[in-house]
Short mmCIF file of C-alpha atoms in Angstrom, two decimals:
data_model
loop_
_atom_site.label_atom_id
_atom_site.label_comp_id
_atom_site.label_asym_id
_atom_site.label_seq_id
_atom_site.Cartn_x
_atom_site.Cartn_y
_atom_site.Cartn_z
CA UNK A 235 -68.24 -29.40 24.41
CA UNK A 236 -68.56 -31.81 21.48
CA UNK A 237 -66.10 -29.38 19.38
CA UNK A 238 -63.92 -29.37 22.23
CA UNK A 239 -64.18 -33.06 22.48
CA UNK A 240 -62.57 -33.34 18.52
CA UNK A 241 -60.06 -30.80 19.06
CA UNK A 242 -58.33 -32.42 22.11
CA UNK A 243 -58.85 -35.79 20.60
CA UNK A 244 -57.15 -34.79 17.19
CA UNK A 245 -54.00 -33.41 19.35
CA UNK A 246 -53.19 -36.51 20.07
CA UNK A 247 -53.77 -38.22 17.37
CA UNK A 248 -51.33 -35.23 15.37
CA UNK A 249 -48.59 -36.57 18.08
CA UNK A 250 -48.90 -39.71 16.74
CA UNK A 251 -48.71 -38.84 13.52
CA UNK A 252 -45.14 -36.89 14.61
CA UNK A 253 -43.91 -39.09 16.60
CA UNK A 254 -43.52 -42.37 14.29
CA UNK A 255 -41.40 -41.00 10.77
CA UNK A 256 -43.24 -42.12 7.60
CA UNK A 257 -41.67 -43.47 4.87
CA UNK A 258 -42.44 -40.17 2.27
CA UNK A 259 -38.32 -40.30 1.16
CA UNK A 260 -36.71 -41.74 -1.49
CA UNK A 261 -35.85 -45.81 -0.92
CA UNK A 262 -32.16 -45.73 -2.28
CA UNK A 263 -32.53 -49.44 -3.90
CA UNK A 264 -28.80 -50.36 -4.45
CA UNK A 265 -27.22 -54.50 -4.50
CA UNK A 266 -24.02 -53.86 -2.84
CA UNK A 267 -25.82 -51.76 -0.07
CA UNK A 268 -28.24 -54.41 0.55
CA UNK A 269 -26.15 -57.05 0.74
CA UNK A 270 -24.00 -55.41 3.18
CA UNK A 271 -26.42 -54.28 5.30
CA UNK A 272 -28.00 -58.39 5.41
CA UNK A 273 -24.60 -59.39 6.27
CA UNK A 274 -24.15 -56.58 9.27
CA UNK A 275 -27.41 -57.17 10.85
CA UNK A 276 -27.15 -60.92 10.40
CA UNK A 277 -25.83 -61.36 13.36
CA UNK A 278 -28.00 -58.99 15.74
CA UNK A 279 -31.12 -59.98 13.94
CA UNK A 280 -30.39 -64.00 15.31
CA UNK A 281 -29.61 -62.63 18.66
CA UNK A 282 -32.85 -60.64 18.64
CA UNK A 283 -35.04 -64.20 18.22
CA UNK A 284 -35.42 -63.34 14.32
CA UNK A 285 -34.90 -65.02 11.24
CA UNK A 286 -32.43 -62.84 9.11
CA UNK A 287 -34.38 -63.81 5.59
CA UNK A 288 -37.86 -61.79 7.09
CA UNK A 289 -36.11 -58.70 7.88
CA UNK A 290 -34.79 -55.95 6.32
CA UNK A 291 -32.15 -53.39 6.59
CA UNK A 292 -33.31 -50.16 3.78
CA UNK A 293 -31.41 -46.59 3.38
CA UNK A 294 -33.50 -44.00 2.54
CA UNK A 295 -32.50 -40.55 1.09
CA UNK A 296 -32.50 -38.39 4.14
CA UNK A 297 -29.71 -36.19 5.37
CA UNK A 298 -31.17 -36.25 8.89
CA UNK A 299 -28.96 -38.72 11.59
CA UNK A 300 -31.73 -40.74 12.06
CA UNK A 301 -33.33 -44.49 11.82
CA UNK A 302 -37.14 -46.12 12.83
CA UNK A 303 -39.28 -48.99 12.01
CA UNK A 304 -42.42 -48.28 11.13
CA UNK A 305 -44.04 -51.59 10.96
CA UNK A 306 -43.15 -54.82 10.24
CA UNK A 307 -39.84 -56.34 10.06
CA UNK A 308 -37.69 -53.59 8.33
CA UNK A 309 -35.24 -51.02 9.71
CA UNK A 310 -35.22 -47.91 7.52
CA UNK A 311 -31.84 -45.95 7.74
CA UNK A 312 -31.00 -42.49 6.51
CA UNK A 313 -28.46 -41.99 4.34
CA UNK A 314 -27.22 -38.50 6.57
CA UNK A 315 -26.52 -41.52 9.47
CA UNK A 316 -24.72 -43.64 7.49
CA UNK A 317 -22.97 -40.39 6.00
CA UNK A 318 -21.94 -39.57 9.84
CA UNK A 319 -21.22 -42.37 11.45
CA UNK A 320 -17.43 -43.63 11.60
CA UNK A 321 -17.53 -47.17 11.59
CA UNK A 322 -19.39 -50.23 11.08
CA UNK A 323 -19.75 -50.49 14.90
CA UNK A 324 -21.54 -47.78 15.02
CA UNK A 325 -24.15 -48.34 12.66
CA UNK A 326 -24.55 -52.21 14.27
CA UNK A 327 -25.23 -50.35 17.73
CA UNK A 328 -27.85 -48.14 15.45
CA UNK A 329 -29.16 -51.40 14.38
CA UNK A 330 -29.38 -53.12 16.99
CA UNK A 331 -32.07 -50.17 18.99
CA UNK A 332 -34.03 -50.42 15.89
CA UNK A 333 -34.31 -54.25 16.12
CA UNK A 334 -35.40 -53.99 20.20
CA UNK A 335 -38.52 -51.52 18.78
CA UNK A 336 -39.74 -54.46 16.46
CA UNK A 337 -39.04 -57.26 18.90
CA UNK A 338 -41.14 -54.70 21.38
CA UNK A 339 -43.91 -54.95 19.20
CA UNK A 340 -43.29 -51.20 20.10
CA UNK A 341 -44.73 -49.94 16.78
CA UNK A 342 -47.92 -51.74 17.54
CA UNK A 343 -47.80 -51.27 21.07
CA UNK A 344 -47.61 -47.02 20.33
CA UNK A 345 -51.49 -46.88 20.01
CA UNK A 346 -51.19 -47.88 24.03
CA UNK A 347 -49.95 -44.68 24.50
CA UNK A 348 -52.22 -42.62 22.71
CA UNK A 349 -54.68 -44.42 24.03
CA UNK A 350 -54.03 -44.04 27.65
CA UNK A 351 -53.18 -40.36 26.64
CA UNK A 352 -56.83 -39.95 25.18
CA UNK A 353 -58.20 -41.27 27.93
CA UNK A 354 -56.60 -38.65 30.73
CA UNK A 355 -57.74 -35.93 27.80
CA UNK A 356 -61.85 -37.40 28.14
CA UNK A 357 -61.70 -37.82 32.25
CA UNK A 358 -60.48 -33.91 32.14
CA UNK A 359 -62.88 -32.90 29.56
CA UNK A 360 -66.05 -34.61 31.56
CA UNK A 361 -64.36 -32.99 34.68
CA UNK A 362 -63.98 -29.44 33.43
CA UNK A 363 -67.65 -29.51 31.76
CA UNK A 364 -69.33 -30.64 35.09
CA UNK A 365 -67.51 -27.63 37.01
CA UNK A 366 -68.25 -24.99 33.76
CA UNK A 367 -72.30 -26.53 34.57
CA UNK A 368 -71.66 -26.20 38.35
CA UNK A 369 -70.80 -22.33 37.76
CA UNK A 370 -67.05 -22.41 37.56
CA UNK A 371 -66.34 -21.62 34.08
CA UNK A 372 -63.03 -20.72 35.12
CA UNK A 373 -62.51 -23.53 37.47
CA UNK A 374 -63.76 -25.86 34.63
CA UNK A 375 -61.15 -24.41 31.73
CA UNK A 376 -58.39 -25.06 33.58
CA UNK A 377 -59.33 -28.77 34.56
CA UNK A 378 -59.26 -29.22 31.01
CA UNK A 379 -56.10 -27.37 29.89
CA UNK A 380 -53.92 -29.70 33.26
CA UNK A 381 -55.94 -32.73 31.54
CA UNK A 382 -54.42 -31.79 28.35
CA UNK A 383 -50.96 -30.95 29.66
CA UNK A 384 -51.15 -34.46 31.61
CA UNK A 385 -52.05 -36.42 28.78
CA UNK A 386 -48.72 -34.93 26.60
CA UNK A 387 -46.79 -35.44 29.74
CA UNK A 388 -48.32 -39.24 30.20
CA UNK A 389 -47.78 -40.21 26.47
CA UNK A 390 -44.06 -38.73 26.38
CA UNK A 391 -43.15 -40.73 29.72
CA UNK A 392 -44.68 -43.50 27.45
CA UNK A 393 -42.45 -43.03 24.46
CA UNK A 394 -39.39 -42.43 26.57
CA UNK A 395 -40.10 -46.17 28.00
CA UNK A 396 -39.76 -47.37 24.94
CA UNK A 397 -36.57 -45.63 23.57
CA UNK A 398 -34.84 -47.21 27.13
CA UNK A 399 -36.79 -50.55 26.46
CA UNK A 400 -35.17 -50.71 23.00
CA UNK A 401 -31.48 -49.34 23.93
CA UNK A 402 -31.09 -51.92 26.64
CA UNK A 403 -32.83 -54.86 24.21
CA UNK A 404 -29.82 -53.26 21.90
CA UNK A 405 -27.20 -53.73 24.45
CA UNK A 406 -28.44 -57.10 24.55
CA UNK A 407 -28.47 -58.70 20.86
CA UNK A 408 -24.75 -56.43 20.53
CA UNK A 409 -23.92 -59.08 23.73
CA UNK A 410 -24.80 -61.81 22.19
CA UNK A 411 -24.07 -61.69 18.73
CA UNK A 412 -20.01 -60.98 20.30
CA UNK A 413 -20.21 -57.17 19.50
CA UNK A 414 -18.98 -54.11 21.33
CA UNK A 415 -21.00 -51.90 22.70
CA UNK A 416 -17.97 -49.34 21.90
CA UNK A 417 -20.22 -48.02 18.60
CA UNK A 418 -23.14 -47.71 20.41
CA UNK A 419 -21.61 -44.93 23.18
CA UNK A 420 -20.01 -43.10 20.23
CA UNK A 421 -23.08 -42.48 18.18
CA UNK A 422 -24.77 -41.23 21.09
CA UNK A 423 -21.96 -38.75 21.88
CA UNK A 424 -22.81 -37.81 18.47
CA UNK A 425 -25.93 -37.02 19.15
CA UNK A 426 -25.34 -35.68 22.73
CA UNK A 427 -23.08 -32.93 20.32
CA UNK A 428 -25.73 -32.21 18.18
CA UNK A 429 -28.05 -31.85 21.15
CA UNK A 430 -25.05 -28.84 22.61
CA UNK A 431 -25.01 -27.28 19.17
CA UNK A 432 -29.20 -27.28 19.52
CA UNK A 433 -28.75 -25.61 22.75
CA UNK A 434 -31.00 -28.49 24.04
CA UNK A 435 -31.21 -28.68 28.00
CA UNK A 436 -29.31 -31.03 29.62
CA UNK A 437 -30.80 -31.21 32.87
CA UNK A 438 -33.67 -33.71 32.55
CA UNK A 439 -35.72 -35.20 29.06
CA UNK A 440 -39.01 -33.93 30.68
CA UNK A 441 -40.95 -33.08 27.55
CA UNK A 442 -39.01 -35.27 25.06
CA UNK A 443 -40.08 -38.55 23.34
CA UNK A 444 -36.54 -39.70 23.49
CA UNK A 445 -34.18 -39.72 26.90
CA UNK A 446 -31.08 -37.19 26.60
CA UNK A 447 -28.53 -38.64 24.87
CA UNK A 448 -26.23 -38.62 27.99
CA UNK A 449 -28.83 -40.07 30.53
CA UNK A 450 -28.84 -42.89 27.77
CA UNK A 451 -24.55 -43.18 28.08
CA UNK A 452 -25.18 -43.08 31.59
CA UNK A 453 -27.02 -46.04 31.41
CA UNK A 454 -25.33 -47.76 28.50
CA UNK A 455 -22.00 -47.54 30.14
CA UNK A 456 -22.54 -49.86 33.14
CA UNK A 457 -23.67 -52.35 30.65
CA UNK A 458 -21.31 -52.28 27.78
CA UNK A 459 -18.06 -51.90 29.52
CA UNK A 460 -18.22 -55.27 31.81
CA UNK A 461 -19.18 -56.98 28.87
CA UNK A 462 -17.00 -59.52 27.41
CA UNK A 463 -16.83 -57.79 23.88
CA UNK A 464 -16.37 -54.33 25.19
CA UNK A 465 -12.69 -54.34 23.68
CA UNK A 466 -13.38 -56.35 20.52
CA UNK A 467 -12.69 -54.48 17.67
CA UNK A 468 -15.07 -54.23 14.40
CA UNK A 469 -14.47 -57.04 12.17
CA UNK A 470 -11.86 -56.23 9.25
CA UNK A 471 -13.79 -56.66 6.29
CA UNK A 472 -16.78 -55.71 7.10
CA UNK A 473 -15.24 -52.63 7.97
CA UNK A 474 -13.98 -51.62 4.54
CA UNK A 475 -17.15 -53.07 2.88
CA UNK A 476 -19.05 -50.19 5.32
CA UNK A 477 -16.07 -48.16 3.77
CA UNK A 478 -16.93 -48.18 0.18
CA UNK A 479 -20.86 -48.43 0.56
CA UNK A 480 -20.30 -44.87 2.57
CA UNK A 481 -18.34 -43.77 0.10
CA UNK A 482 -20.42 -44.86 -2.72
CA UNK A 483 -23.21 -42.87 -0.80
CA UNK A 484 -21.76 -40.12 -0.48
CA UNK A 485 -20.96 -39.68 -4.14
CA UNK A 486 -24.31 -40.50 -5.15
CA UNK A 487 -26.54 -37.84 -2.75
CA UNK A 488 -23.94 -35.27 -1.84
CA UNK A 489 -23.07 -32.24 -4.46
CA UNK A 490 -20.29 -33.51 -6.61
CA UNK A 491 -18.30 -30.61 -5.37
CA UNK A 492 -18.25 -31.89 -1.73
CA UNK A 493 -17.82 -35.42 -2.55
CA UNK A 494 -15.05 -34.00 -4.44
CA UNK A 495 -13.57 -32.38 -1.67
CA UNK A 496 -14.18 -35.17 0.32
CA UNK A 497 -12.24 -37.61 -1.43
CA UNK A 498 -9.95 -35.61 -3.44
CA UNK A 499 -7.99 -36.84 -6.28
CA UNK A 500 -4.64 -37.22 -4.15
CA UNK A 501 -6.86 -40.20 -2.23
CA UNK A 502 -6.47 -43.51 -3.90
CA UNK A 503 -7.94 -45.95 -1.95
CA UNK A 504 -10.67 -47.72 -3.10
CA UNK A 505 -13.64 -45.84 -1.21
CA UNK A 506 -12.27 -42.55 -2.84
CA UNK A 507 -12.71 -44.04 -6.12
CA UNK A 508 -16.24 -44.86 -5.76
CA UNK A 509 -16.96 -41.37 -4.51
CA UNK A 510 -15.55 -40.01 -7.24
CA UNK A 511 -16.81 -42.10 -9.51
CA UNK A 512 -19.93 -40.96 -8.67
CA UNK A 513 -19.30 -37.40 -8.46
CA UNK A 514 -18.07 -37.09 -11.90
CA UNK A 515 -21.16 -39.36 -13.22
CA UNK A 516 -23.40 -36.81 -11.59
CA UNK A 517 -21.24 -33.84 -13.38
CA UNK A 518 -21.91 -35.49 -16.67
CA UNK A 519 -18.10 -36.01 -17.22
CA UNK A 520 -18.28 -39.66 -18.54
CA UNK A 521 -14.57 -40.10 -19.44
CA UNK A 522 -13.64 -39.15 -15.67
CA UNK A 523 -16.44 -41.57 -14.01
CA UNK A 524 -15.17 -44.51 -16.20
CA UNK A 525 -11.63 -43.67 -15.47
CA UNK A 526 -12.09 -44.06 -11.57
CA UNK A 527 -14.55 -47.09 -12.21
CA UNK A 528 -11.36 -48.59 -14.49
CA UNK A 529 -9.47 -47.54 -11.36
CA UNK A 530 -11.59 -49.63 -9.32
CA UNK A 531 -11.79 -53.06 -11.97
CA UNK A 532 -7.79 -52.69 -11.50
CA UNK A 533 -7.70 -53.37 -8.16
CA UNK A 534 -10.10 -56.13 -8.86
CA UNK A 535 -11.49 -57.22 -12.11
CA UNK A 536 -14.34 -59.40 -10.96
CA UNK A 537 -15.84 -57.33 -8.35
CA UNK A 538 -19.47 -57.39 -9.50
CA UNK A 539 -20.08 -54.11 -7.78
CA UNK A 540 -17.30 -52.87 -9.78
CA UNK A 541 -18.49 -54.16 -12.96
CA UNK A 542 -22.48 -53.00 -12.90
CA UNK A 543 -20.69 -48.93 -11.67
CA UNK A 544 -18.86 -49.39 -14.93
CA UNK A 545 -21.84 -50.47 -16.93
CA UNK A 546 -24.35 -48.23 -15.33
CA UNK A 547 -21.94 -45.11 -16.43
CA UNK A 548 -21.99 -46.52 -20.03
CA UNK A 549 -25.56 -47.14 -20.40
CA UNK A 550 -26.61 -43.58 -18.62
CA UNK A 551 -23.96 -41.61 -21.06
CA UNK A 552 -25.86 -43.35 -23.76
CA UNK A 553 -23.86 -46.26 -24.24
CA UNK A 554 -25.80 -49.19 -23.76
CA UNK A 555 -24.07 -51.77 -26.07
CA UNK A 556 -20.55 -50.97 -24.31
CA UNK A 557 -22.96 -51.15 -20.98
CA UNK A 558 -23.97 -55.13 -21.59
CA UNK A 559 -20.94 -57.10 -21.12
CA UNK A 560 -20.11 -55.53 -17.76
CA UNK A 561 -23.34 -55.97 -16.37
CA UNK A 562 -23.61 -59.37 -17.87
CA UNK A 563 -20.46 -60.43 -15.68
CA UNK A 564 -21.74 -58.87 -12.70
CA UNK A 565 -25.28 -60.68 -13.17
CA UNK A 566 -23.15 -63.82 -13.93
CA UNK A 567 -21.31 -63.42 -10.40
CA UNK A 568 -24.23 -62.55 -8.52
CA UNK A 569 -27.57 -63.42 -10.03
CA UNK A 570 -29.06 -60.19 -7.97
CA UNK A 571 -32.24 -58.77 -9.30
CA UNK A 572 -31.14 -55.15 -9.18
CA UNK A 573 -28.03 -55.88 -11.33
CA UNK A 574 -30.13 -57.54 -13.58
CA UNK A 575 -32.92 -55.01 -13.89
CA UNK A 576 -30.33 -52.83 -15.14
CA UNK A 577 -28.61 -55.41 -17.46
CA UNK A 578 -32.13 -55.77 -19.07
CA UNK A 579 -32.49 -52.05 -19.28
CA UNK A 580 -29.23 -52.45 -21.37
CA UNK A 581 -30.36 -54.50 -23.36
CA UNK A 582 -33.31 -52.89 -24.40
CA UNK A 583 -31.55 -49.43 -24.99
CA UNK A 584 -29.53 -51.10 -27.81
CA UNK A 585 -32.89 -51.39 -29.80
CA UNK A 586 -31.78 -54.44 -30.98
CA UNK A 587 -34.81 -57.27 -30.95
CA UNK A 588 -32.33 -59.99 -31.18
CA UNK A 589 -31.19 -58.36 -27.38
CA UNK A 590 -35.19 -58.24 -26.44
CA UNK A 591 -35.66 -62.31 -25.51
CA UNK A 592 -32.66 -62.07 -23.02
CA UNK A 593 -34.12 -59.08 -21.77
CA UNK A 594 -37.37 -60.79 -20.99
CA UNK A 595 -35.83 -64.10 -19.30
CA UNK A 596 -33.68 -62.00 -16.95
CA UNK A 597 -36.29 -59.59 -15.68
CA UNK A 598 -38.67 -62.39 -15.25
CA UNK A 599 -36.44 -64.17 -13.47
CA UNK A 600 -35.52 -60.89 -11.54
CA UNK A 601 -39.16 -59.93 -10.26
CA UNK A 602 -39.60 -63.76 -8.94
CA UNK A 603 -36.86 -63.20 -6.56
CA UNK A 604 -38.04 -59.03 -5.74
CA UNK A 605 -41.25 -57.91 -6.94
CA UNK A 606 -40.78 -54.92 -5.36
CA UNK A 607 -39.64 -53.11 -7.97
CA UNK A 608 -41.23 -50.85 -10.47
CA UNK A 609 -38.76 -50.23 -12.81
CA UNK A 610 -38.18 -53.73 -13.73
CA UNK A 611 -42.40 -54.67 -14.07
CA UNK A 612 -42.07 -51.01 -16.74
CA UNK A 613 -39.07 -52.87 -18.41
CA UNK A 614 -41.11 -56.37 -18.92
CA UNK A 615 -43.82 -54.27 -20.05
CA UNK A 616 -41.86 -52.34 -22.53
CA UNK A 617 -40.92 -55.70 -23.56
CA UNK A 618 -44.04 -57.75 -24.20
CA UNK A 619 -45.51 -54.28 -25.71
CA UNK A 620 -42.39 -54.42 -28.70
CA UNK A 621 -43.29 -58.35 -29.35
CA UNK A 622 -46.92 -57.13 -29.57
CA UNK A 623 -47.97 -59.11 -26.59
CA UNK A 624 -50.18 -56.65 -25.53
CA UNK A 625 -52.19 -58.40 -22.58
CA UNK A 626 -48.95 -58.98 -20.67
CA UNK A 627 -47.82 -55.52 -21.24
CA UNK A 628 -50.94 -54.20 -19.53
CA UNK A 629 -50.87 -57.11 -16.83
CA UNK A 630 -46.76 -55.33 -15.96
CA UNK A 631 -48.27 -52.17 -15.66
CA UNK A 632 -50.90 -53.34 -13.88
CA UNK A 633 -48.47 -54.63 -11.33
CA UNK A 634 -46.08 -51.71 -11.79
CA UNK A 635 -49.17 -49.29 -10.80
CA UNK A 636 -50.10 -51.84 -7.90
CA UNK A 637 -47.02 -51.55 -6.39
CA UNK A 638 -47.23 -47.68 -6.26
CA UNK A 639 -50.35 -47.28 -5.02
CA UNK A 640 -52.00 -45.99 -8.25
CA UNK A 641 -54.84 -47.91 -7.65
CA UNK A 642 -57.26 -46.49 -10.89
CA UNK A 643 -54.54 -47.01 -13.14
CA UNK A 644 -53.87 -50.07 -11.30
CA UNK A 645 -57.69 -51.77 -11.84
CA UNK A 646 -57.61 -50.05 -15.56
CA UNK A 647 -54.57 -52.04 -16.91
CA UNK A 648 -55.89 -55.32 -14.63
CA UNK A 649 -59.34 -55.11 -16.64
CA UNK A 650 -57.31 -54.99 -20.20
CA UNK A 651 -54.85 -57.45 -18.98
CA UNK A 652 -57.94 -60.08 -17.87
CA UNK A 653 -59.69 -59.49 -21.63
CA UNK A 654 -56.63 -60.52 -23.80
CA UNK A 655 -55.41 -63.12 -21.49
CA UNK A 656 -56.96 -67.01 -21.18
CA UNK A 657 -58.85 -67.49 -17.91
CA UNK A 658 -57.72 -69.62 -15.26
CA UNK A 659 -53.74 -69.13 -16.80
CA UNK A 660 -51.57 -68.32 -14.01
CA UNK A 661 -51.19 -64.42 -15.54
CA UNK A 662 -55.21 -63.86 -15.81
CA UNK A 663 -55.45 -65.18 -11.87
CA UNK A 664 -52.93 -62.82 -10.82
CA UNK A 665 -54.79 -59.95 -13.34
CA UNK A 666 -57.83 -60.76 -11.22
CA UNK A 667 -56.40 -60.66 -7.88
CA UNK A 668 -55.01 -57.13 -8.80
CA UNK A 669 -58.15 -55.35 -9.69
CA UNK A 670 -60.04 -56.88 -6.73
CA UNK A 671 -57.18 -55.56 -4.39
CA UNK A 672 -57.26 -52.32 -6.46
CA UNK A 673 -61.18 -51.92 -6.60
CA UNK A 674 -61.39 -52.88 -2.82
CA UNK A 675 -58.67 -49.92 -2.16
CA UNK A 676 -60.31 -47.71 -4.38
CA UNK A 677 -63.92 -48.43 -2.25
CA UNK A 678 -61.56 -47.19 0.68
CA UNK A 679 -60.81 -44.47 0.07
CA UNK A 680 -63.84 -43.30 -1.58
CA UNK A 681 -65.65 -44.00 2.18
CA UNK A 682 -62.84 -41.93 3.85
CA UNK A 683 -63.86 -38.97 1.56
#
């Protein structure tokens, strides 16, 4: 009984390992992208009782039409939705579910499920052994398996709650930020298509996590269409900025040759220049991607987002001092740290030291406003390792390794950092903080072994 015990009480816990998407892609870090998607959500995020600044809108490199939160305050979005969807309308409506999960406190709230799940699975299993003791092996087996089937069904009617809970919450913040709900019914006709081409039945979601798509346009309907922005249409220029950052998207994950066909050369609008900018970057054909970024500083010769595609071609076809003064404009116009993690990159691929103190002040200034990125903390270390500052090298790495998890190599470069640096400076406090986190998560896991 014991071993049957751990078997049904692993099911469960497999579903909710399934049922909640972890973050295993690849985070597409890009400026433009991020600073759209703050600007889209604004809106829906205020209406939702949240403070735009604490949450976060992040694509991920996924060709699946999907989105989830998976704690905390940030909705991840795969690049395959953005890819599909038609407007900006449509990804706000996307949004806008995803926000009613973390106001939920759904993601928390999920171990509710499993737990009332778990505890159907127990009452069944104590059932089914007292009827196998009384005689009725038979009898007592299939107590057990309904137990089982009723805890699936119990935790699925659970999950389903939650989708409706979060589409209506949706409906909501769209309400009250002044958005239509039009986006909203057209993705899920999207999906309701995808669910034909799966041959999914249509009849009822019995045995789904998530409602049919057209019980959920059912519902929608009656709410969206009396509402007062129900005929509003998408504002104008957010609408072409959702333009070029699909575009630009689509250039960067897709196969050039699709992109290509796409956005073929007869298309000269500005998305189809980014695509193709892209494409021909990716098909190592240099002259071509800096013709269609040229295209692109034509229409507008300030547009930072312009500028750092221009100098990101130059400096990955091995031209780094061409690469510098774009991306020093575009880190002039918009002081953001991903623009200027790749200026200092520049400037360090020209292996020129008189380049190397520039370097250092912008990516220090660049990982006080996002830490979050490993790149820049190997860049500062490459840095202070070519002045010879050795301790700060290691104490970069250290935080470089932090950041991803590497939690050996994380302590290792902490200890080296702490025995060149003076104690009780602001760098050996922060050395010391890291290899206590990073001991402390390497005692962790050891236990779990």
């Amino acid at each position: 009984m014991r071993e049957r015990l751990k078997i049904c009480v692993l099911a469960i816990a497999a579903l909710a390992c399934t049922a909640q998407p972890a973050v295993a892609q690849q985070i597409l870090r890009d400026a433009e992208t991020e600073a759209f998607m703050a600007d889209m959500s604004g809106q829906l995020v205020k209406a939702a009782g949240m403070e735009p600044k604490n949450v976060q809108v992040l694509v991920i490199n996924d060709p699946e039409i999907n989105a989830f939160v998976a704690g905390g305050q940030i909705v991840w979005v795969h690049s395959g939705l953005i890819a599909q969807a038609d407007n900006v309308n449509q990804l706000q409506g996307v949004v806008a579910h995803e926000l009613g999960h973390i106001e939920g406190g759904h993601v928390v709230r999920f171990g509710e499920g499993i737990k009332e799940a778990t505890g159907v699975t127990l009452l069944s299993l104590v059932l089914g052994a007292a009827a196998i003791a009384a005689g009725g092996a038979e009898a007592g087996m299939g107590i057990m398996g309904l137990g089982q089937q009723a805890a699936m069904t119990k935790f699925l009617a659970f999950s389903r709650g939650q989708e409706s809970s979060a589409d209506l919450a949706g409906a909501r913040y769209l309400s009250k930020a002044g958005l239509s709900g039009k986006g909203s019914l057209e993705f899920f006709k999207k999906l309701q298509n995808q669910e034909y081409r799966l041959a999914i039945p249509q009849d009822n979601s019995y045995g789904r996590t998530h409602p049919l798509s057209g019980e959920r346009i059912n519902v929608l309907r009656e709410v969206y269409t009396v509402d007062p922005a129900w005929d509003r249409p998408p504002d104008k220029a957010l609408e072409a900025r959702f333009e070029r950052i699909k575009a630009k998207l689509i250039g960067f994950v897709s196969e050039p040759t699709q992109t290509l066909q796409k956005y073929p050369e007869t298309d000269q609008s500005i998305p189809a220049h980014y695509a193709r900018a892209y494409a021909w970057h990716k098909s190592a054909y240099p002259q071509r991607a800096l013709d269609e970024a040229d295209a692109l500083l034509a229409a507008a010769p300030h547009d930072p987002y312009f500028l750092e595609l221009k100098g990101q071609i130059l400096l990955e076809s091995g031209r780094p001092r061409d690469a510098v003064a774009p991306l020093r404009e575009a880190v002039k116009i918009t002081n953001q740290p991903l623009i200027s993690v790749l200026l200092a990159h520049a400037l360090i691929a020209t292996e020129d030291e008189s380049n190397f103190a520039e370097a250092e002040q912008v990516l220090r200034l660049a990982v006080q406003r996002d830490r979050e990125n490993p790149f820049a903390w190997y860049q500062l270390g490459v840095v202070y390792e070519r002045r010879g500052d050795t301790p700060r090298a290691a104490l970069a790495t250290a935080e470089r390794y932090a950041m991803m998890g590497e939690h050996p190599m994380a302590l290792r470069s902490a200890d080296a950092a702490m025995q060149g640096l003076q104690a009780g400076t602001v760098d050996y406090l922060r050395a010391q903080d890291i290899a206590m986190t990073s001991r402390a998560a390497i005692e962790q896991q050891r236990k779990k072994r």
